[in-house]
Amino acid sequence: MIYLDYASTYPVYESIIKQIPDILKEYNFNPSARYKPALKSKDFLYSMRKKIAEYLNAVPEQIIFTSTATEALNTIIKGVNIKHKNKVIVSNLEHKALLEPVKNLKSADIHIMEIPKGYVDFDDLLDVIDEKTRIVSLMHVNNESGALCDVSEISEKIKKNYPDILILSDMVQSFGKIKTDIKNIDFAVMSSHKIGGLKGAGILYAKHPEIIKPLIIGGGQEFNLRSGTENILSIWSMYEALSITKKNFKEKLSHLEMLNKKLIEFCKKNNFTINSPEKSVPWIFNFSTLNVFSEIMINHLSSKNIYVSSASACSGKSKSHVLQNMKFGKKITDTAIRVSMSFNTMEKEIDIFCNEIIKAVDLLS
Ligand code: PLP
């Protein structure tokens, strides 16, 4: 099997799978209970929160554990008061987990920016940002194109002129890989299953948690901001996966850059279009063959045990709103393929993938 769909979900690291029985045995008590073994679970949960906070340069009270990044984004969008300042600025390339709750905001002045170049920069915001703006969202790495946004630089510029604007950043595809200065970022979200941890854990980082109204109420867990017994196993796995991801990242990055370069050369040689902007991370690469419909290509590759996608897996559809909103023509959007890689992706696997693409284009176009 050649798996090249890490942006949709990242297989759980073997070392994590091996430790699961022990973690379950040790820490399966309810962390809110009062007896001794439960206190051990509570301390364990706190230690995860503390370590993740340290990684983000935050404090533990700013880390709220959720079930997914989708839940974290919904909590922010639905939970922040937008009565007095009600403008919410997002780009149309954001993930649906943000776009949909934003579109559902009743009392907001929603501004959905068009940014055909693929990523937001400060100049894009100059025309739309104003005194009425409450939230600006800056997706860090786009999950379909790999486009990289200079979140810390832009947020610093925004805060200089508009200190009260709340900056939100979806860091799902960059978590553990790009260390970002969150000094000027008010909210960020991350997800366990995108970095090799278990499904069922997400992070909502909030600089000022007290300004959010909880989406889920009940027993008052997570500082009253997300009720429900914490999923200690998934939260632990998320921390473990983060530790693995960030370790020796520089070396891992140069390996990914080499693979990315290989894909660029491959596209150039075969006259395929490269849809990822130049300013992209190397682990997500989007291109179009122009000849074979994405769905047909994906099914064909799947029959060869090569797994890629054409758009966000969450959309359930093969057409990408990201590529459409980047104003690529029908031919490009209809034939797009997203390759998303891990540090363990081997050069040989990329070679096999490229060969299969060529064969498929000959066979199917
Ligand atoms: N944001 C981005 C950029 C994503 O890629 C995804 C998942 O596809 C999400 C948010 C949603 O993450 P989760 O699956 O944890 O809800």
CSV table of C-alpha atoms and ligand atoms in Angstrom, one decimal:
chain,number,residue,atom,x,y,z
A,1,MET,CA,0.0,0.0,0.0
A,2,ILE,CA,1.2,3.5,-0.8
A,3,TYR,CA,-0.7,6.0,1.4
A,4,LEU,CA,-0.5,9.6,0.2
A,5,ASP,CA,-3.5,11.0,2.0
A,6,TYR,CA,-2.0,12.1,5.3
A,7,ALA,CA,-3.8,15.4,5.2
A,8,SER,CA,-7.1,13.6,5.5
A,9,THR,CA,-6.0,11.4,8.4
A,10,TYR,CA,-2.6,10.3,9.6
A,11,PRO,CA,-2.2,6.6,10.5
A,12,VAL,CA,-1.7,6.3,14.2
A,13,TYR,CA,2.0,5.8,15.1
A,14,GLU,CA,2.9,2.2,15.9
A,15,SER,CA,4.6,3.3,19.1
A,16,ILE,CA,1.4,4.9,20.2
A,17,ILE,CA,-0.7,1.8,19.4
A,18,LYS,CA,1.7,-0.3,21.5
A,19,GLN,CA,1.3,1.8,24.5
A,20,ILE,CA,-2.5,2.0,24.4
A,21,PRO,CA,-3.2,-0.9,26.7
A,22,ASP,CA,-0.9,0.4,29.4
A,23,ILE,CA,-2.3,3.9,29.2
A,24,LEU,CA,-5.9,2.6,29.4
A,25,LYS,CA,-5.0,0.5,32.4
A,26,GLU,CA,-3.3,3.3,34.2
A,27,TYR,CA,-5.5,6.3,33.4
A,28,ASN,CA,-9.0,5.1,32.6
A,29,PHE,CA,-10.6,6.7,35.7
A,30,ASN,CA,-12.8,9.8,35.4
A,31,PRO,CA,-10.4,12.7,35.9
A,32,SER,CA,-13.2,14.6,37.7
A,33,ALA,CA,-13.7,11.9,40.3
A,34,ARG,CA,-12.1,12.3,43.8
A,35,TYR,CA,-10.5,9.0,44.7
A,36,LYS,CA,-6.9,8.2,44.4
A,37,PRO,CA,-6.6,6.5,41.0
A,38,ALA,CA,-8.9,9.2,39.5
A,39,LEU,CA,-6.6,11.9,40.8
A,40,LYS,CA,-3.8,10.1,39.0
A,41,SER,CA,-5.9,10.4,35.8
A,42,LYS,CA,-6.5,14.1,36.6
A,43,ASP,CA,-2.8,14.8,37.1
A,44,PHE,CA,-2.0,12.9,33.9
A,45,LEU,CA,-4.5,15.0,32.0
A,46,TYR,CA,-3.0,18.2,33.5
A,47,SER,CA,0.5,17.1,32.5
A,48,MET,CA,-0.7,16.7,28.8
A,49,ARG,CA,-2.3,20.1,29.0
A,50,LYS,CA,0.9,21.7,30.5
A,51,LYS,CA,3.2,20.1,27.9
A,52,ILE,CA,1.0,21.1,25.0
A,53,ALA,CA,0.7,24.6,26.4
A,54,GLU,CA,4.5,24.8,26.7
A,55,TYR,CA,4.9,23.8,23.1
A,56,LEU,CA,2.6,26.6,22.1
A,57,ASN,CA,4.1,29.1,24.5
A,58,ALA,CA,0.8,29.3,26.3
A,59,VAL,CA,-0.4,28.5,29.8
A,60,PRO,CA,-2.4,25.3,30.6
A,61,GLU,CA,-5.6,27.3,31.2
A,62,GLN,CA,-5.5,28.5,27.6
A,63,ILE,CA,-5.7,24.9,26.3
A,64,ILE,CA,-9.2,23.5,26.0
A,65,PHE,CA,-9.5,19.9,24.9
A,66,THR,CA,-12.3,19.2,22.4
A,67,SER,CA,-13.2,16.1,20.3
A,68,THR,CA,-12.1,17.5,17.0
A,69,ALA,CA,-10.9,20.7,15.4
A,70,THR,CA,-14.3,21.1,13.9
A,71,GLU,CA,-15.8,21.3,17.4
A,72,ALA,CA,-13.1,23.8,18.4
A,73,LEU,CA,-13.9,26.0,15.4
A,74,ASN,CA,-17.6,25.9,16.1
A,75,THR,CA,-17.0,26.7,19.7
A,76,ILE,CA,-15.1,29.9,18.7
A,77,ILE,CA,-17.4,31.0,16.0
A,78,LYS,CA,-20.6,30.4,17.9
A,79,GLY,CA,-19.2,31.3,21.3
A,80,VAL,CA,-17.6,34.7,20.8
A,81,ASN,CA,-19.8,37.7,21.4
A,82,ILE,CA,-20.2,39.7,18.2
A,83,LYS,CA,-22.9,42.1,19.3
A,84,HIS,CA,-21.0,45.4,19.2
A,85,LYS,CA,-18.4,44.7,16.6
A,86,ASN,CA,-19.9,42.2,14.3
A,87,LYS,CA,-17.7,41.9,11.2
A,88,VAL,CA,-16.2,38.5,10.6
A,89,ILE,CA,-13.6,38.2,7.9
A,90,VAL,CA,-12.7,34.8,6.5
A,91,SER,CA,-11.3,33.6,3.2
A,92,ASN,CA,-13.3,31.4,0.9
A,93,LEU,CA,-10.4,28.9,0.9
A,94,GLU,CA,-10.9,28.0,4.6
A,95,HIS,CA,-12.0,24.5,5.6
A,96,LYS,CA,-15.8,23.9,5.8
A,97,ALA,CA,-15.4,23.3,9.5
A,98,LEU,CA,-15.0,27.1,9.7
A,99,LEU,CA,-16.9,28.3,6.7
A,100,GLU,CA,-20.1,26.6,7.6
A,101,PRO,CA,-20.4,27.9,11.2
A,102,VAL,CA,-19.5,31.4,9.9
A,103,LYS,CA,-22.2,31.3,7.2
A,104,ASN,CA,-24.7,30.3,9.9
A,105,LEU,CA,-23.9,33.3,12.1
A,106,LYS,CA,-27.2,35.3,12.4
A,107,SER,CA,-26.1,38.7,13.6
A,108,ALA,CA,-22.7,39.0,11.9
A,109,ASP,CA,-21.6,41.1,9.0
A,110,ILE,CA,-19.8,38.2,7.2
A,111,HIS,CA,-17.1,39.1,4.8
A,112,ILE,CA,-15.8,36.1,2.8
A,113,MET,CA,-12.7,37.2,1.0
A,114,GLU,CA,-11.8,36.0,-2.5
A,115,ILE,CA,-8.1,35.3,-2.7
A,116,PRO,CA,-7.3,33.5,-6.0
A,117,LYS,CA,-3.6,33.5,-5.3
A,118,GLY,CA,-4.3,30.9,-2.5
A,119,TYR,CA,-3.3,32.5,0.7
A,120,VAL,CA,-4.1,35.7,2.7
A,121,ASP,CA,-1.6,38.5,3.1
A,122,PHE,CA,-1.9,41.8,4.9
A,123,ASP,CA,-2.8,43.8,1.7
A,124,ASP,CA,-5.8,41.6,1.1
A,125,LEU,CA,-7.1,42.6,4.5
A,126,LEU,CA,-6.5,46.3,4.2
A,127,ASP,CA,-9.6,47.0,2.2
A,128,VAL,CA,-12.0,45.0,4.3
A,129,ILE,CA,-10.7,45.4,7.9
A,130,ASP,CA,-12.2,48.2,9.9
A,131,GLU,CA,-13.3,49.4,13.3
A,132,LYS,CA,-16.4,47.1,13.2
A,133,THR,CA,-14.2,44.0,12.7
A,134,ARG,CA,-14.5,41.4,15.5
A,135,ILE,CA,-12.8,38.3,14.0
A,136,VAL,CA,-10.2,37.7,11.3
A,137,SER,CA,-9.4,34.2,10.4
A,138,LEU,CA,-6.0,33.3,9.0
A,139,MET,CA,-5.7,29.6,8.0
A,140,HIS,CA,-2.1,28.6,8.5
A,141,VAL,CA,-1.7,25.8,6.0
A,142,ASN,CA,-4.4,25.1,3.5
A,143,ASN,CA,-5.4,21.4,3.6
A,144,GLU,CA,-6.0,21.1,-0.2
A,145,SER,CA,-3.3,23.2,-1.7
A,146,GLY,CA,-0.7,23.4,1.0
A,147,ALA,CA,-0.6,27.2,0.8
A,148,LEU,CA,1.2,28.8,3.7
A,149,CYS,CA,0.0,32.0,5.3
A,150,ASP,CA,2.4,34.1,7.4
A,151,VAL,CA,0.0,34.1,10.4
A,152,SER,CA,2.3,35.6,13.0
A,153,GLU,CA,3.5,38.4,10.7
A,154,ILE,CA,0.0,39.4,9.6
A,155,SER,CA,-1.5,39.1,13.0
A,156,GLU,CA,1.2,41.4,14.4
A,157,LYS,CA,0.4,44.0,11.7
A,158,ILE,CA,-3.3,43.7,12.4
A,159,LYS,CA,-2.9,44.1,16.1
A,160,LYS,CA,-0.7,47.1,15.7
A,161,ASN,CA,-3.6,49.0,14.1
A,162,TYR,CA,-6.6,47.1,15.6
A,163,PRO,CA,-5.6,45.6,18.9
A,164,ASP,CA,-9.1,44.5,19.7
A,165,ILE,CA,-9.6,42.4,16.6
A,166,LEU,CA,-9.6,38.7,17.4
A,167,ILE,CA,-7.3,36.6,15.2
A,168,LEU,CA,-8.3,33.0,14.7
A,169,SER,CA,-6.0,30.5,13.0
A,170,ASP,CA,-6.8,27.0,11.8
A,171,MET,CA,-3.4,25.2,12.5
A,172,VAL,CA,-4.7,21.7,11.8
A,173,GLN,CA,-2.2,21.1,8.9
A,174,SER,CA,0.8,22.8,10.5
A,175,PHE,CA,0.6,21.6,14.1
A,176,GLY,CA,3.9,20.2,15.3
A,177,LYS,CA,5.5,21.0,11.9
A,178,ILE,CA,5.7,24.8,11.8
A,179,LYS,CA,6.2,26.5,15.1
A,180,THR,CA,4.3,29.7,15.1
A,181,ASP,CA,4.5,32.7,17.4
A,182,ILE,CA,1.0,32.9,18.9
A,183,LYS,CA,1.7,36.2,20.7
A,184,ASN,CA,-0.8,38.0,18.5
A,185,ILE,CA,-3.1,35.1,17.9
A,186,ASP,CA,-6.3,34.9,20.0
A,187,PHE,CA,-7.6,31.5,18.9
A,188,ALA,CA,-6.0,28.5,17.3
A,189,VAL,CA,-7.2,25.0,16.6
A,190,MET,CA,-5.5,21.6,16.1
A,191,SER,CA,-6.5,18.0,15.7
A,192,SER,CA,-5.0,14.7,17.0
A,193,HIS,CA,-5.7,12.5,14.0
A,194,LYS,CA,-4.0,14.8,11.6
A,195,ILE,CA,-0.6,14.2,13.2
A,196,GLY,CA,-0.6,10.5,14.0
A,197,GLY,CA,-2.7,10.5,17.2
A,198,LEU,CA,-6.0,8.8,17.7
A,199,LYS,CA,-9.3,10.4,16.6
A,200,GLY,CA,-11.4,12.0,19.3
A,201,ALA,CA,-9.1,14.8,20.5
A,202,GLY,CA,-8.7,18.4,19.3
A,203,ILE,CA,-7.3,21.6,20.8
A,204,LEU,CA,-8.9,25.0,21.2
A,205,TYR,CA,-6.2,27.4,22.2
A,206,ALA,CA,-7.7,30.6,23.5
A,207,LYS,CA,-5.6,33.6,24.7
A,208,HIS,CA,-8.6,34.8,26.7
A,209,PRO,CA,-10.8,31.8,27.3
A,210,GLU,CA,-13.2,33.8,29.4
A,211,ILE,CA,-14.6,35.6,26.3
A,212,ILE,CA,-16.0,32.3,24.9
A,213,LYS,CA,-19.4,31.0,25.7
A,214,PRO,CA,-19.3,27.2,25.7
A,215,LEU,CA,-21.0,25.2,22.9
A,216,ILE,CA,-21.4,22.1,25.0
A,217,ILE,CA,-22.6,22.6,28.6
A,218,GLY,CA,-23.0,20.1,31.4
A,219,GLY,CA,-20.6,19.0,34.0
A,220,GLY,CA,-18.3,22.0,33.6
A,221,GLN,CA,-15.1,20.2,32.5
A,222,GLU,CA,-12.4,22.1,30.6
A,223,PHE,CA,-12.8,25.2,32.7
A,224,ASN,CA,-16.5,25.2,32.0
A,225,LEU,CA,-15.8,25.7,28.3
A,226,ARG,CA,-16.4,22.2,27.1
A,227,SER,CA,-18.4,19.8,29.2
A,228,GLY,CA,-18.1,16.1,28.9
A,229,THR,CA,-15.6,13.6,30.4
A,230,GLU,CA,-12.2,14.1,28.8
A,231,ASN,CA,-10.9,11.5,26.3
A,232,ILE,CA,-7.7,10.9,28.1
A,233,LEU,CA,-6.4,8.2,25.8
A,234,SER,CA,-6.9,10.4,22.6
A,235,ILE,CA,-5.5,13.5,24.4
A,236,TRP,CA,-2.4,11.5,25.4
A,237,SER,CA,-2.0,10.1,21.9
A,238,MET,CA,-2.2,13.7,20.5
A,239,TYR,CA,0.7,14.7,22.8
A,240,GLU,CA,2.7,11.7,21.9
A,241,ALA,CA,2.1,12.3,18.2
A,242,LEU,CA,3.1,15.9,18.7
A,243,SER,CA,6.4,14.8,20.3
A,244,ILE,CA,7.2,12.5,17.4
A,245,THR,CA,6.3,15.1,14.8
A,246,LYS,CA,8.4,17.9,16.2
A,247,LYS,CA,11.4,15.7,16.9
A,248,ASN,CA,14.2,16.3,14.3
A,249,PHE,CA,11.8,18.3,12.2
A,250,LYS,CA,14.5,20.0,10.2
A,251,GLU,CA,15.8,16.7,8.8
A,252,LYS,CA,12.2,15.6,8.1
A,253,LEU,CA,11.5,18.8,6.3
A,254,SER,CA,14.5,18.5,4.0
A,255,HIS,CA,13.3,15.0,3.1
A,256,LEU,CA,9.8,16.3,2.3
A,257,GLU,CA,11.3,19.2,0.3
A,258,MET,CA,13.1,16.6,-1.8
A,259,LEU,CA,9.9,14.7,-2.5
A,260,ASN,CA,8.1,17.9,-3.3
A,261,LYS,CA,10.8,18.9,-5.7
A,262,LYS,CA,10.4,15.5,-7.4
A,263,LEU,CA,6.7,16.0,-7.8
A,264,ILE,CA,7.2,19.5,-9.3
A,265,GLU,CA,9.8,18.1,-11.8
A,266,PHE,CA,7.4,15.3,-12.7
A,267,CYS,CA,4.5,17.8,-13.4
A,268,LYS,CA,6.7,20.1,-15.4
A,269,LYS,CA,8.0,17.2,-17.5
A,270,ASN,CA,4.5,15.9,-18.3
A,271,ASN,CA,2.8,19.3,-18.7
A,272,PHE,CA,0.6,18.8,-15.7
A,273,THR,CA,-0.5,22.0,-13.9
A,274,ILE,CA,0.7,22.6,-10.4
A,275,ASN,CA,-2.1,24.0,-8.3
A,276,SER,CA,-0.2,24.6,-5.1
A,277,PRO,CA,1.0,28.1,-4.8
A,278,GLU,CA,4.7,28.7,-4.8
A,279,LYS,CA,4.4,29.6,-1.1
A,280,SER,CA,3.3,26.2,0.1
A,281,VAL,CA,4.5,23.6,2.5
A,282,PRO,CA,6.2,20.6,0.9
A,283,TRP,CA,4.0,18.0,2.5
A,284,ILE,CA,0.8,18.9,0.6
A,285,PHE,CA,1.0,19.0,-3.2
A,286,ASN,CA,-1.9,19.6,-5.6
A,287,PHE,CA,-1.7,19.1,-9.4
A,288,SER,CA,-3.9,18.4,-12.3
A,289,THR,CA,-3.3,15.9,-15.1
A,290,LEU,CA,-5.8,17.8,-17.3
A,291,ASN,CA,-6.7,14.5,-19.0
A,292,VAL,CA,-8.3,12.1,-16.5
A,293,PHE,CA,-11.1,13.0,-14.1
A,294,SER,CA,-10.0,13.0,-10.5
A,295,GLU,CA,-12.5,10.4,-9.5
A,296,ILE,CA,-11.5,8.0,-12.2
A,297,MET,CA,-7.8,8.6,-11.4
A,298,ILE,CA,-8.4,8.0,-7.7
A,299,ASN,CA,-10.3,4.8,-8.3
A,300,HIS,CA,-7.7,3.6,-10.7
A,301,LEU,CA,-4.9,4.3,-8.3
A,302,SER,CA,-6.9,2.7,-5.5
A,303,SER,CA,-7.0,-0.5,-7.6
A,304,LYS,CA,-3.2,-0.4,-7.5
A,305,ASN,CA,-3.3,0.2,-3.7
A,306,ILE,CA,-2.2,3.8,-4.0
A,307,TYR,CA,-4.3,6.1,-2.0
A,308,VAL,CA,-4.7,9.9,-2.7
A,309,SER,CA,-7.6,12.3,-2.8
A,310,SER,CA,-8.7,15.2,-4.9
A,311,ALA,CA,-10.2,17.4,-2.2
A,312,SER,CA,-10.8,17.6,1.5
A,313,ALA,CA,-12.0,14.1,2.6
A,314,CYS,CA,-14.5,15.8,4.9
A,315,SER,CA,-16.5,17.3,2.0
A,316,GLY,CA,-17.4,13.8,0.8
A,317,LYS,CA,-17.4,15.2,-2.7
A,318,SER,CA,-14.6,15.0,-5.1
A,319,LYS,CA,-14.7,18.7,-6.3
A,320,SER,CA,-12.6,21.1,-4.4
A,321,HIS,CA,-14.1,24.4,-3.3
A,322,VAL,CA,-10.5,25.5,-2.8
A,323,LEU,CA,-9.5,25.1,-6.4
A,324,GLN,CA,-12.7,26.5,-7.6
A,325,ASN,CA,-12.3,29.6,-5.5
A,326,MET,CA,-8.7,29.9,-6.6
A,327,LYS,CA,-10.4,30.5,-10.0
A,328,PHE,CA,-8.8,27.5,-11.7
A,329,GLY,CA,-10.8,26.5,-14.8
A,330,LYS,CA,-13.0,23.4,-15.0
A,331,LYS,CA,-10.4,21.3,-16.6
A,332,ILE,CA,-8.0,21.8,-13.8
A,333,THR,CA,-10.5,21.4,-11.0
A,334,ASP,CA,-12.0,18.3,-12.6
A,335,THR,CA,-8.7,16.5,-12.9
A,336,ALA,CA,-7.0,17.6,-9.6
A,337,ILE,CA,-5.1,15.3,-7.4
A,338,ARG,CA,-3.9,16.1,-3.8
A,339,VAL,CA,-0.8,14.3,-2.7
A,340,SER,CA,-0.2,14.6,1.1
A,341,MET,CA,2.9,13.1,2.5
A,342,SER,CA,4.5,12.2,5.8
A,343,PHE,CA,8.1,12.1,6.9
A,344,ASN,CA,8.0,8.3,6.4
A,345,THR,CA,6.9,8.6,2.7
A,346,MET,CA,9.7,7.1,0.7
A,347,GLU,CA,11.2,8.4,-2.5
A,348,LYS,CA,10.5,5.0,-4.0
A,349,GLU,CA,6.8,5.4,-3.2
A,350,ILE,CA,6.7,8.7,-5.0
A,351,ASP,CA,8.4,7.1,-8.0
A,352,ILE,CA,5.8,4.4,-8.2
A,353,PHE,CA,3.0,6.9,-7.8
A,354,CYS,CA,4.4,9.0,-10.7
A,355,ASN,CA,4.8,6.0,-12.9
A,356,GLU,CA,1.2,4.9,-12.2
A,357,ILE,CA,-0.1,8.4,-13.1
A,358,ILE,CA,1.7,8.3,-16.4
A,359,LYS,CA,0.3,4.8,-17.1
A,360,ALA,CA,-3.2,5.9,-16.1
A,361,VAL,CA,-3.1,9.0,-18.3
A,362,ASP,CA,-2.1,6.8,-21.3
A,363,LEU,CA,-4.8,4.3,-20.5
A,364,LEU,CA,-7.7,6.5,-19.5
A,365,SER,CA,-7.4,9.7,-21.4
B,1,PLP,N1,-9.2,22.3,9.4
B,1,PLP,C1,-8.4,21.7,8.5
B,1,PLP,C2,-7.4,22.5,7.7
B,1,PLP,C3,-8.6,20.4,8.2
B,1,PLP,O1,-7.8,19.8,7.3
B,1,PLP,C4,-9.5,19.6,8.9
B,1,PLP,C5,-9.8,18.2,8.6
B,1,PLP,O2,-9.8,17.8,7.4
B,1,PLP,C6,-10.3,20.2,9.9
B,1,PLP,C7,-10.1,21.6,10.1
B,1,PLP,C8,-11.3,19.5,10.7
B,1,PLP,O3,-10.5,18.7,11.6
B,1,PLP,P1,-11.3,17.5,12.5
B,1,PLP,O4,-11.3,16.3,11.6
B,1,PLP,O5,-10.4,17.3,13.7
B,1,PLP,O6,-12.6,18.0,12.8
